[in-house]
């Protein structure tokens, strides 16, 4: 059974945690449940206290007020989760729409974010070339066969059907799905990115059809302490590309510098 945080409109936001150590909050993508993090969360839980949650309207979380379906309001839901978990500050990792939510969290509540990881996301869909309508149609089709190639390597998906299933399986009303799509579509945090104080790692796939790599570059350039890394991957690179997990682990848990050797006095 999940635990629950209470958002400012009274909606219950379901969350769960695993592991021990410095807390890491994972913010999922559009209409994706907490269970979609799968092996990525498991890997981080070997070294960290990992907290996952269902966005409002998804999984075990309440639908809540219709006016709260924006990425900025979702960020306040994430703050409510941190409060309910008793966490004053956490590393924050966001994928896709979750990365958009994480941008607001880091800009509006900088004291709550230790380090920030933004995976397959953008500052705004209004800042560059429009996405291919055929790609959007595949995304919104609900057809697993059409959606899977947008996210995952074909061979990896065939070898890991249970991970793919957990990622795409969700409980949500049509109202919630429409709200999530609109929240992600209307996101625009370009004016606040310069206020993000956290060291930031931007990770992106070279052949991400949903969010082209060209959209990640201005995001990384606008955040003061950001680094961009690209991988031979698509939109679901956090699951099908092991190097991404290792990059996140290394960024959140950096190796301390070697101690200077001290010569004994003669």
PDB file of C-alpha atoms in Angstrom:
ATOM      1  CA  UNK A   1       0.000   0.000   0.000  1.00  0.00           C
ATOM      2  CA  UNK A   2       1.298   3.495  -0.818  1.00  0.00           C
ATOM      3  CA  UNK A   3       1.594   6.366   1.588  1.00  0.00           C
ATOM      4  CA  UNK A   4      -0.243   9.611   0.861  1.00  0.00           C
ATOM      5  CA  UNK A   5       0.656  13.278   0.795  1.00  0.00           C
ATOM      6  CA  UNK A   6      -2.077  15.916   0.865  1.00  0.00           C
ATOM      7  CA  UNK A   7      -1.851  18.584  -1.843  1.00  0.00           C
ATOM      8  CA  UNK A   8      -2.998  22.159  -1.256  1.00  0.00           C
ATOM      9  CA  UNK A   9      -6.411  21.433  -2.837  1.00  0.00           C
ATOM     10  CA  UNK A  10      -6.890  18.411  -0.585  1.00  0.00           C
ATOM     11  CA  UNK A  11      -6.042  15.814  -3.245  1.00  0.00           C
ATOM     12  CA  UNK A  12      -4.217  12.730  -1.994  1.00  0.00           C
ATOM     13  CA  UNK A  13      -0.926  12.112  -3.812  1.00  0.00           C
ATOM     14  CA  UNK A  14       0.241   8.503  -3.500  1.00  0.00           C
ATOM     15  CA  UNK A  15       3.944   7.852  -2.978  1.00  0.00           C
ATOM     16  CA  UNK A  16       6.285   5.028  -2.025  1.00  0.00           C
ATOM     17  CA  UNK A  17       9.935   4.705  -1.169  1.00  0.00           C
ATOM     18  CA  UNK A  18      12.750   2.176  -1.093  1.00  0.00           C
ATOM     19  CA  UNK A  19      16.392   2.175  -0.112  1.00  0.00           C
ATOM     20  CA  UNK A  20      18.286   4.281   2.403  1.00  0.00           C
ATOM     21  CA  UNK A  21      20.623   7.245   2.256  1.00  0.00           C
ATOM     22  CA  UNK A  22      20.342  10.683   0.680  1.00  0.00           C
ATOM     23  CA  UNK A  23      16.782  11.059  -0.694  1.00  0.00           C
ATOM     24  CA  UNK A  24      16.145  11.086  -4.442  1.00  0.00           C
ATOM     25  CA  UNK A  25      12.715  12.143  -5.720  1.00  0.00           C
ATOM     26  CA  UNK A  26      11.727  10.700  -9.113  1.00  0.00           C
ATOM     27  CA  UNK A  27       9.113  12.683 -11.065  1.00  0.00           C
ATOM     28  CA  UNK A  28       7.499  10.596 -13.800  1.00  0.00           C
ATOM     29  CA  UNK A  29       6.448  11.588 -17.291  1.00  0.00           C
ATOM     30  CA  UNK A  30       3.051  12.404 -18.724  1.00  0.00           C
ATOM     31  CA  UNK A  31       0.353  10.040 -17.407  1.00  0.00           C
ATOM     32  CA  UNK A  32       3.011   7.605 -16.186  1.00  0.00           C
ATOM     33  CA  UNK A  33       2.643   5.920 -12.809  1.00  0.00           C
ATOM     34  CA  UNK A  34       5.246   5.474 -10.107  1.00  0.00           C
ATOM     35  CA  UNK A  35       5.743   1.816 -11.049  1.00  0.00           C
ATOM     36  CA  UNK A  36       7.009   2.850 -14.470  1.00  0.00           C
ATOM     37  CA  UNK A  37      10.434   3.692 -13.010  1.00  0.00           C
ATOM     38  CA  UNK A  38      11.124  -0.046 -12.647  1.00  0.00           C
ATOM     39  CA  UNK A  39      14.790  -1.044 -12.712  1.00  0.00           C
ATOM     40  CA  UNK A  40      15.969   2.578 -12.810  1.00  0.00           C
ATOM     41  CA  UNK A  41      14.532   3.174  -9.340  1.00  0.00           C
ATOM     42  CA  UNK A  42      15.799  -0.214  -8.154  1.00  0.00           C
ATOM     43  CA  UNK A  43      19.340   0.624  -9.266  1.00  0.00           C
ATOM     44  CA  UNK A  44      19.352   4.002  -7.503  1.00  0.00           C
ATOM     45  CA  UNK A  45      17.862   2.452  -4.361  1.00  0.00           C
ATOM     46  CA  UNK A  46      21.097   0.505  -3.918  1.00  0.00           C
ATOM     47  CA  UNK A  47      22.731   3.796  -2.847  1.00  0.00           C
ATOM     48  CA  UNK A  48      19.899   6.234  -2.096  1.00  0.00           C
ATOM     49  CA  UNK A  49      16.510   6.597  -0.462  1.00  0.00           C
ATOM     50  CA  UNK A  50      14.348   6.675  -3.596  1.00  0.00           C
ATOM     51  CA  UNK A  51      10.894   8.274  -3.461  1.00  0.00           C
ATOM     52  CA  UNK A  52       8.407   7.751  -6.309  1.00  0.00           C
ATOM     53  CA  UNK A  53       4.858   9.046  -6.627  1.00  0.00           C
ATOM     54  CA  UNK A  54       1.790   9.040  -8.850  1.00  0.00           C
ATOM     55  CA  UNK A  55       0.912  12.416 -10.323  1.00  0.00           C
ATOM     56  CA  UNK A  56      -2.615  13.525  -9.543  1.00  0.00           C
ATOM     57  CA  UNK A  57      -5.160  11.652 -11.641  1.00  0.00           C
ATOM     58  CA  UNK A  58      -2.804   8.694 -12.135  1.00  0.00           C
ATOM     59  CA  UNK A  59      -2.708   5.366 -10.308  1.00  0.00           C
ATOM     60  CA  UNK A  60      -3.546   5.649  -6.614  1.00  0.00           C
ATOM     61  CA  UNK A  61      -3.587   9.460  -6.526  1.00  0.00           C
ATOM     62  CA  UNK A  62      -6.795  11.495  -6.497  1.00  0.00           C
ATOM     63  CA  UNK A  63      -8.015  13.362  -9.565  1.00  0.00           C
ATOM     64  CA  UNK A  64      -8.056  16.636  -7.672  1.00  0.00           C
ATOM     65  CA  UNK A  65      -9.076  20.067  -8.878  1.00  0.00           C
ATOM     66  CA  UNK A  66      -9.020  20.652 -12.650  1.00  0.00           C
ATOM     67  CA  UNK A  67      -7.158  23.940 -12.165  1.00  0.00           C
ATOM     68  CA  UNK A  68      -4.144  22.098 -10.789  1.00  0.00           C
ATOM     69  CA  UNK A  69      -3.280  20.378 -14.085  1.00  0.00           C
ATOM     70  CA  UNK A  70      -0.196  22.404 -14.921  1.00  0.00           C
ATOM     71  CA  UNK A  71       3.440  21.443 -14.578  1.00  0.00           C
ATOM     72  CA  UNK A  72       3.918  24.204 -12.005  1.00  0.00           C
ATOM     73  CA  UNK A  73       1.050  22.896  -9.863  1.00  0.00           C
ATOM     74  CA  UNK A  74       2.383  19.347 -10.243  1.00  0.00           C
ATOM     75  CA  UNK A  75       5.649  20.665  -8.759  1.00  0.00           C
ATOM     76  CA  UNK A  76       3.740  21.726  -5.653  1.00  0.00           C
ATOM     77  CA  UNK A  77       2.331  18.201  -5.440  1.00  0.00           C
ATOM     78  CA  UNK A  78       5.948  17.019  -5.437  1.00  0.00           C
ATOM     79  CA  UNK A  79       6.703  19.408  -2.552  1.00  0.00           C
ATOM     80  CA  UNK A  80       3.758  17.908  -0.659  1.00  0.00           C
ATOM     81  CA  UNK A  81       5.299  14.456  -1.191  1.00  0.00           C
ATOM     82  CA  UNK A  82       8.634  15.651   0.212  1.00  0.00           C
ATOM     83  CA  UNK A  83       6.836  17.130   3.202  1.00  0.00           C
ATOM     84  CA  UNK A  84       4.881  13.929   3.847  1.00  0.00           C
ATOM     85  CA  UNK A  85       8.082  11.887   3.593  1.00  0.00           C
ATOM     86  CA  UNK A  86       9.800  14.189   6.077  1.00  0.00           C
ATOM     87  CA  UNK A  87      12.409  15.291   3.542  1.00  0.00           C
ATOM     88  CA  UNK A  88      13.696  18.854   3.634  1.00  0.00           C
ATOM     89  CA  UNK A  89      15.794  18.546   0.448  1.00  0.00           C
ATOM     90  CA  UNK A  90      16.347  15.819  -2.124  1.00  0.00           C
ATOM     91  CA  UNK A  91      18.078  15.157  -5.384  1.00  0.00           C
ATOM     92  CA  UNK A  92      15.376  15.413  -8.066  1.00  0.00           C
ATOM     93  CA  UNK A  93      15.274  13.332 -11.247  1.00  0.00           C
ATOM     94  CA  UNK A  94      12.565  14.072 -13.817  1.00  0.00           C
ATOM     95  CA  UNK A  95      11.753  12.242 -17.040  1.00  0.00           C
ATOM     96  CA  UNK A  96       9.900  13.910 -19.932  1.00  0.00           C
ATOM     97  CA  UNK A  97       6.947  15.829 -18.419  1.00  0.00           C
ATOM     98  CA  UNK A  98       8.446  14.982 -15.034  1.00  0.00           C
ATOM     99  CA  UNK A  99      11.507  16.945 -16.111  1.00  0.00           C
ATOM    100  CA  UNK A 100       9.274  19.917 -16.800  1.00  0.00           C
ATOM    101  CA  UNK A 101       7.764  19.552 -13.348  1.00  0.00           C
ATOM    102  CA  UNK A 102      11.262  19.335 -11.875  1.00  0.00           C
ATOM    103  CA  UNK A 103      12.241  22.617 -13.549  1.00  0.00           C
ATOM    104  CA  UNK A 104       9.505  24.433 -11.621  1.00  0.00           C
ATOM    105  CA  UNK A 105      10.400  22.650  -8.411  1.00  0.00           C
ATOM    106  CA  UNK A 106      14.030  23.730  -8.702  1.00  0.00           C
ATOM    107  CA  UNK A 107      13.131  27.316  -9.661  1.00  0.00           C
ATOM    108  CA  UNK A 108      10.293  27.926  -7.190  1.00  0.00           C
ATOM    109  CA  UNK A 109      11.657  25.958  -4.230  1.00  0.00           C
ATOM    110  CA  UNK A 110      15.443  25.907  -4.686  1.00  0.00           C
ATOM    111  CA  UNK A 111      16.060  24.966  -1.061  1.00  0.00           C
ATOM    112  CA  UNK A 112      14.284  21.643  -1.649  1.00  0.00           C
ATOM    113  CA  UNK A 113      16.545  20.513  -4.524  1.00  0.00           C
ATOM    114  CA  UNK A 114      20.093  19.269  -3.961  1.00  0.00           C
ATOM    115  CA  UNK A 115      21.038  18.233  -7.502  1.00  0.00           C
ATOM    116  CA  UNK A 116      18.799  18.106 -10.555  1.00  0.00           C
ATOM    117  CA  UNK A 117      18.660  15.563 -13.392  1.00  0.00           C
ATOM    118  CA  UNK A 118      16.476  16.311 -16.431  1.00  0.00           C
ATOM    119  CA  UNK A 119      15.933  13.384 -18.802  1.00  0.00           C
ATOM    120  CA  UNK A 120      14.373  13.673 -22.281  1.00  0.00           C
ATOM    121  CA  UNK A 121      12.696  16.994 -21.566  1.00  0.00           C
ATOM    122  CA  UNK A 122      12.470  20.602 -22.703  1.00  0.00           C
ATOM    123  CA  UNK A 123      11.961  24.110 -21.340  1.00  0.00           C
ATOM    124  CA  UNK A 124       9.020  24.648 -23.689  1.00  0.00           C
ATOM    125  CA  UNK A 125       7.432  23.066 -26.735  1.00  0.00           C
ATOM    126  CA  UNK A 126       6.891  26.578 -28.041  1.00  0.00           C
ATOM    127  CA  UNK A 127      10.580  27.306 -28.483  1.00  0.00           C
ATOM    128  CA  UNK A 128      11.406  25.245 -31.558  1.00  0.00           C
ATOM    129  CA  UNK A 129      10.159  23.093 -34.398  1.00  0.00           C
ATOM    130  CA  UNK A 130       6.796  21.446 -33.898  1.00  0.00           C
ATOM    131  CA  UNK A 131       6.764  17.721 -33.280  1.00  0.00           C
ATOM    132  CA  UNK A 132       5.818  15.429 -36.145  1.00  0.00           C
ATOM    133  CA  UNK A 133       1.993  15.026 -36.056  1.00  0.00           C
ATOM    134  CA  UNK A 134       2.425  11.322 -36.807  1.00  0.00           C
ATOM    135  CA  UNK A 135       4.584  10.959 -33.673  1.00  0.00           C
ATOM    136  CA  UNK A 136       1.940  12.713 -31.570  1.00  0.00           C
ATOM    137  CA  UNK A 137      -0.721  10.446 -33.048  1.00  0.00           C
ATOM    138  CA  UNK A 138       1.309   7.385 -32.098  1.00  0.00           C
ATOM    139  CA  UNK A 139       1.812   8.711 -28.577  1.00  0.00           C
ATOM    140  CA  UNK A 140      -1.891   9.384 -28.051  1.00  0.00           C
ATOM    141  CA  UNK A 141      -3.099   6.219 -29.776  1.00  0.00           C
ATOM    142  CA  UNK A 142      -2.919   4.022 -26.693  1.00  0.00           C
ATOM    143  CA  UNK A 143      -1.582   1.308 -29.012  1.00  0.00           C
ATOM    144  CA  UNK A 144       1.403  -0.318 -27.305  1.00  0.00           C
ATOM    145  CA  UNK A 145       2.859  -1.435 -30.647  1.00  0.00           C
ATOM    146  CA  UNK A 146       2.877   2.149 -31.925  1.00  0.00           C
ATOM    147  CA  UNK A 147       4.151   3.739 -28.704  1.00  0.00           C
ATOM    148  CA  UNK A 148       6.976   1.354 -27.823  1.00  0.00           C
ATOM    149  CA  UNK A 149       9.337   2.346 -30.704  1.00  0.00           C
ATOM    150  CA  UNK A 150       9.101   5.986 -29.595  1.00  0.00           C
ATOM    151  CA  UNK A 151      10.585   5.072 -26.227  1.00  0.00           C
ATOM    152  CA  UNK A 152      12.680   1.933 -26.420  1.00  0.00           C
ATOM    153  CA  UNK A 153      15.196   0.033 -28.484  1.00  0.00           C
ATOM    154  CA  UNK A 154      13.360  -2.808 -30.236  1.00  0.00           C
ATOM    155  CA  UNK A 155      15.668  -5.603 -29.077  1.00  0.00           C
ATOM    156  CA  UNK A 156      15.679  -4.301 -25.504  1.00  0.00           C
ATOM    157  CA  UNK A 157      11.880  -4.090 -25.458  1.00  0.00           C
ATOM    158  CA  UNK A 158      11.565  -7.695 -26.642  1.00  0.00           C
ATOM    159  CA  UNK A 159      13.964  -8.837 -23.931  1.00  0.00           C
ATOM    160  CA  UNK A 160      12.264  -6.844 -21.130  1.00  0.00           C
ATOM    161  CA  UNK A 161       8.492  -7.114 -21.678  1.00  0.00           C
ATOM    162  CA  UNK A 162       7.734  -6.785 -17.969  1.00  0.00           C
ATOM    163  CA  UNK A 163       9.525  -3.412 -17.765  1.00  0.00           C
ATOM    164  CA  UNK A 164       7.746  -2.146 -20.872  1.00  0.00           C
ATOM    165  CA  UNK A 165       4.423  -3.303 -19.466  1.00  0.00           C
ATOM    166  CA  UNK A 166       5.009  -1.567 -16.129  1.00  0.00           C
ATOM    167  CA  UNK A 167       5.981   1.628 -17.915  1.00  0.00           C
ATOM    168  CA  UNK A 168       2.880   1.788 -20.110  1.00  0.00           C
ATOM    169  CA  UNK A 169       0.325   0.352 -17.686  1.00  0.00           C
ATOM    170  CA  UNK A 170      -1.645   3.078 -15.947  1.00  0.00           C
ATOM    171  CA  UNK A 171      -4.941   3.724 -14.229  1.00  0.00           C
ATOM    172  CA  UNK A 172      -6.377   7.065 -15.315  1.00  0.00           C
ATOM    173  CA  UNK A 173      -9.610   8.642 -16.488  1.00  0.00           C
ATOM    174  CA  UNK A 174      -9.890  10.399 -19.826  1.00  0.00           C
ATOM    175  CA  UNK A 175     -10.169  13.652 -17.906  1.00  0.00           C
ATOM    176  CA  UNK A 176      -6.831  13.014 -16.230  1.00  0.00           C
ATOM    177  CA  UNK A 177      -5.152  12.000 -19.483  1.00  0.00           C
ATOM    178  CA  UNK A 178      -6.367  15.181 -21.177  1.00  0.00           C
ATOM    179  CA  UNK A 179      -5.149  17.212 -18.217  1.00  0.00           C
ATOM    180  CA  UNK A 180      -1.697  15.662 -18.339  1.00  0.00           C
ATOM    181  CA  UNK A 181      -1.368  16.186 -22.080  1.00  0.00           C
ATOM    182  CA  UNK A 182      -2.388  19.844 -21.751  1.00  0.00           C
ATOM    183  CA  UNK A 183      -0.038  20.414 -18.812  1.00  0.00           C
ATOM    184  CA  UNK A 184       2.925  19.040 -20.708  1.00  0.00           C
ATOM    185  CA  UNK A 185       1.999  20.787 -23.960  1.00  0.00           C
ATOM    186  CA  UNK A 186       1.563  24.194 -22.306  1.00  0.00           C
ATOM    187  CA  UNK A 187       4.714  24.052 -20.179  1.00  0.00           C
ATOM    188  CA  UNK A 188       6.974  27.080 -20.544  1.00  0.00           C
ATOM    189  CA  UNK A 189       9.644  27.647 -17.902  1.00  0.00           C
ATOM    190  CA  UNK A 190      12.108  29.570 -20.063  1.00  0.00           C
ATOM    191  CA  UNK A 191      11.865  32.738 -17.986  1.00  0.00           C
ATOM    192  CA  UNK A 192      12.754  31.004 -14.700  1.00  0.00           C
ATOM    193  CA  UNK A 193      15.539  28.622 -15.727  1.00  0.00           C
ATOM    194  CA  UNK A 194      18.211  31.167 -14.831  1.00  0.00           C
ATOM    195  CA  UNK A 195      16.948  31.058 -11.239  1.00  0.00           C
ATOM    196  CA  UNK A 196      17.783  27.368 -10.839  1.00  0.00           C
ATOM    197  CA  UNK A 197      20.691  27.114  -8.401  1.00  0.00           C
ATOM    198  CA  UNK A 198      21.123  23.345  -8.332  1.00  0.00           C
ATOM    199  CA  UNK A 199      23.869  21.677 -10.313  1.00  0.00           C
ATOM    200  CA  UNK A 200      22.025  20.099 -13.208  1.00  0.00           C
ATOM    201  CA  UNK A 201      22.604  17.166 -15.537  1.00  0.00           C
ATOM    202  CA  UNK A 202      20.590  17.138 -18.769  1.00  0.00           C
ATOM    203  CA  UNK A 203      20.413  13.696 -20.403  1.00  0.00           C
ATOM    204  CA  UNK A 204      18.946  13.112 -23.844  1.00  0.00           C
ATOM    205  CA  UNK A 205      18.677  10.564 -26.633  1.00  0.00           C
ATOM    206  CA  UNK A 206      20.223  11.279 -30.027  1.00  0.00           C
ATOM    207  CA  UNK A 207      17.173   9.853 -31.802  1.00  0.00           C
ATOM    208  CA  UNK A 208      14.360  10.931 -29.533  1.00  0.00           C
ATOM    209  CA  UNK A 209      11.396  11.461 -31.869  1.00  0.00           C
ATOM    210  CA  UNK A 210       9.164  12.832 -29.121  1.00  0.00           C
ATOM    211  CA  UNK A 211      11.642  15.430 -27.878  1.00  0.00           C
ATOM    212  CA  UNK A 212      14.437  16.069 -30.384  1.00  0.00           C
ATOM    213  CA  UNK A 213      17.939  16.621 -29.042  1.00  0.00           C
ATOM    214  CA  UNK A 214      17.950  20.143 -30.486  1.00  0.00           C
ATOM    215  CA  UNK A 215      15.414  21.117 -27.816  1.00  0.00           C
ATOM    216  CA  UNK A 216      17.685  19.939 -24.999  1.00  0.00           C
ATOM    217  CA  UNK A 217      20.554  22.257 -25.893  1.00  0.00           C
ATOM    218  CA  UNK A 218      18.793  25.562 -25.082  1.00  0.00           C
ATOM    219  CA  UNK A 219      17.505  23.991 -21.861  1.00  0.00           C
ATOM    220  CA  UNK A 220      21.029  23.153 -20.717  1.00  0.00           C
ATOM    221  CA  UNK A 221      22.353  26.528 -21.858  1.00  0.00           C
ATOM    222  CA  UNK A 222      19.706  28.437 -19.886  1.00  0.00           C
ATOM    223  CA  UNK A 223      20.394  26.720 -16.545  1.00  0.00           C
ATOM    224  CA  UNK A 224      23.490  28.262 -14.914  1.00  0.00           C
ATOM    225  CA  UNK A 225      25.193  25.083 -13.689  1.00  0.00           C
ATOM    226  CA  UNK A 226      24.050  22.538 -16.274  1.00  0.00           C
ATOM    227  CA  UNK A 227      25.830  19.900 -18.345  1.00  0.00           C
ATOM    228  CA  UNK A 228      24.308  18.142 -21.348  1.00  0.00           C
ATOM    229  CA  UNK A 229      25.070  14.530 -22.246  1.00  0.00           C
ATOM    230  CA  UNK A 230      23.604  12.728 -25.254  1.00  0.00           C
ATOM    231  CA  UNK A 231      23.249   8.968 -25.729  1.00  0.00           C
ATOM    232  CA  UNK A 232      22.482   6.617 -28.599  1.00  0.00           C
ATOM    233  CA  UNK A 233      18.884   6.203 -27.442  1.00  0.00           C
ATOM    234  CA  UNK A 234      15.275   7.328 -27.742  1.00  0.00           C
ATOM    235  CA  UNK A 235      12.816   8.823 -25.284  1.00  0.00           C
ATOM    236  CA  UNK A 236      12.990   6.013 -22.710  1.00  0.00           C
ATOM    237  CA  UNK A 237      16.754   6.132 -22.310  1.00  0.00           C
ATOM    238  CA  UNK A 238      16.614   5.930 -18.505  1.00  0.00           C
ATOM    239  CA  UNK A 239      15.311   2.363 -18.817  1.00  0.00           C
ATOM    240  CA  UNK A 240      16.931   0.845 -21.896  1.00  0.00           C
ATOM    241  CA  UNK A 241      20.391   2.464 -21.717  1.00  0.00           C
ATOM    242  CA  UNK A 242      22.560   1.302 -18.778  1.00  0.00           C
ATOM    243  CA  UNK A 243      24.993   4.174 -19.256  1.00  0.00           C
ATOM    244  CA  UNK A 244      22.239   6.595 -18.269  1.00  0.00           C
ATOM    245  CA  UNK A 245      21.767   4.955 -14.871  1.00  0.00           C
ATOM    246  CA  UNK A 246      25.504   5.090 -14.274  1.00  0.00           C
ATOM    247  CA  UNK A 247      25.662   8.738 -15.331  1.00  0.00           C
ATOM    248  CA  UNK A 248      22.909   9.625 -12.870  1.00  0.00           C
ATOM    249  CA  UNK A 249      24.514   7.625 -10.069  1.00  0.00           C
ATOM    250  CA  UNK A 250      27.897   9.259 -10.657  1.00  0.00           C
ATOM    251  CA  UNK A 251      26.349  12.732 -10.740  1.00  0.00           C
ATOM    252  CA  UNK A 252      24.328  12.262  -7.560  1.00  0.00           C
ATOM    253  CA  UNK A 253      27.004  10.327  -5.701  1.00  0.00           C
ATOM    254  CA  UNK A 254      30.274  11.819  -6.925  1.00  0.00           C
ATOM    255  CA  UNK A 255      33.578  10.285  -5.942  1.00  0.00           C
ATOM    256  CA  UNK A 256      35.225  12.591  -3.382  1.00  0.00           C
ATOM    257  CA  UNK A 257      38.542  14.117  -4.408  1.00  0.00           C
ATOM    258  CA  UNK A 258      41.583  12.246  -3.154  1.00  0.00           C
ATOM    259  CA  UNK A 259      43.098  13.531   0.043  1.00  0.00           C
ATOM    260  CA  UNK A 260      46.345  15.409  -0.287  1.00  0.00           C
ATOM    261  CA  UNK A 261      49.207  13.324   0.974  1.00  0.00           C
ATOM    262  CA  UNK A 262      50.845  14.672   4.114  1.00  0.00           C
ATOM    263  CA  UNK A 263      54.503  13.884   4.648  1.00  0.00           C
ATOM    264  CA  UNK A 264      55.464  13.046   8.204  1.00  0.00           C
ATOM    265  CA  UNK A 265      57.742  15.514   9.886  1.00  0.00           C
ATOM    266  CA  UNK A 266      61.332  14.400  10.110  1.00  0.00           C
TER     267      UNK A 266
END
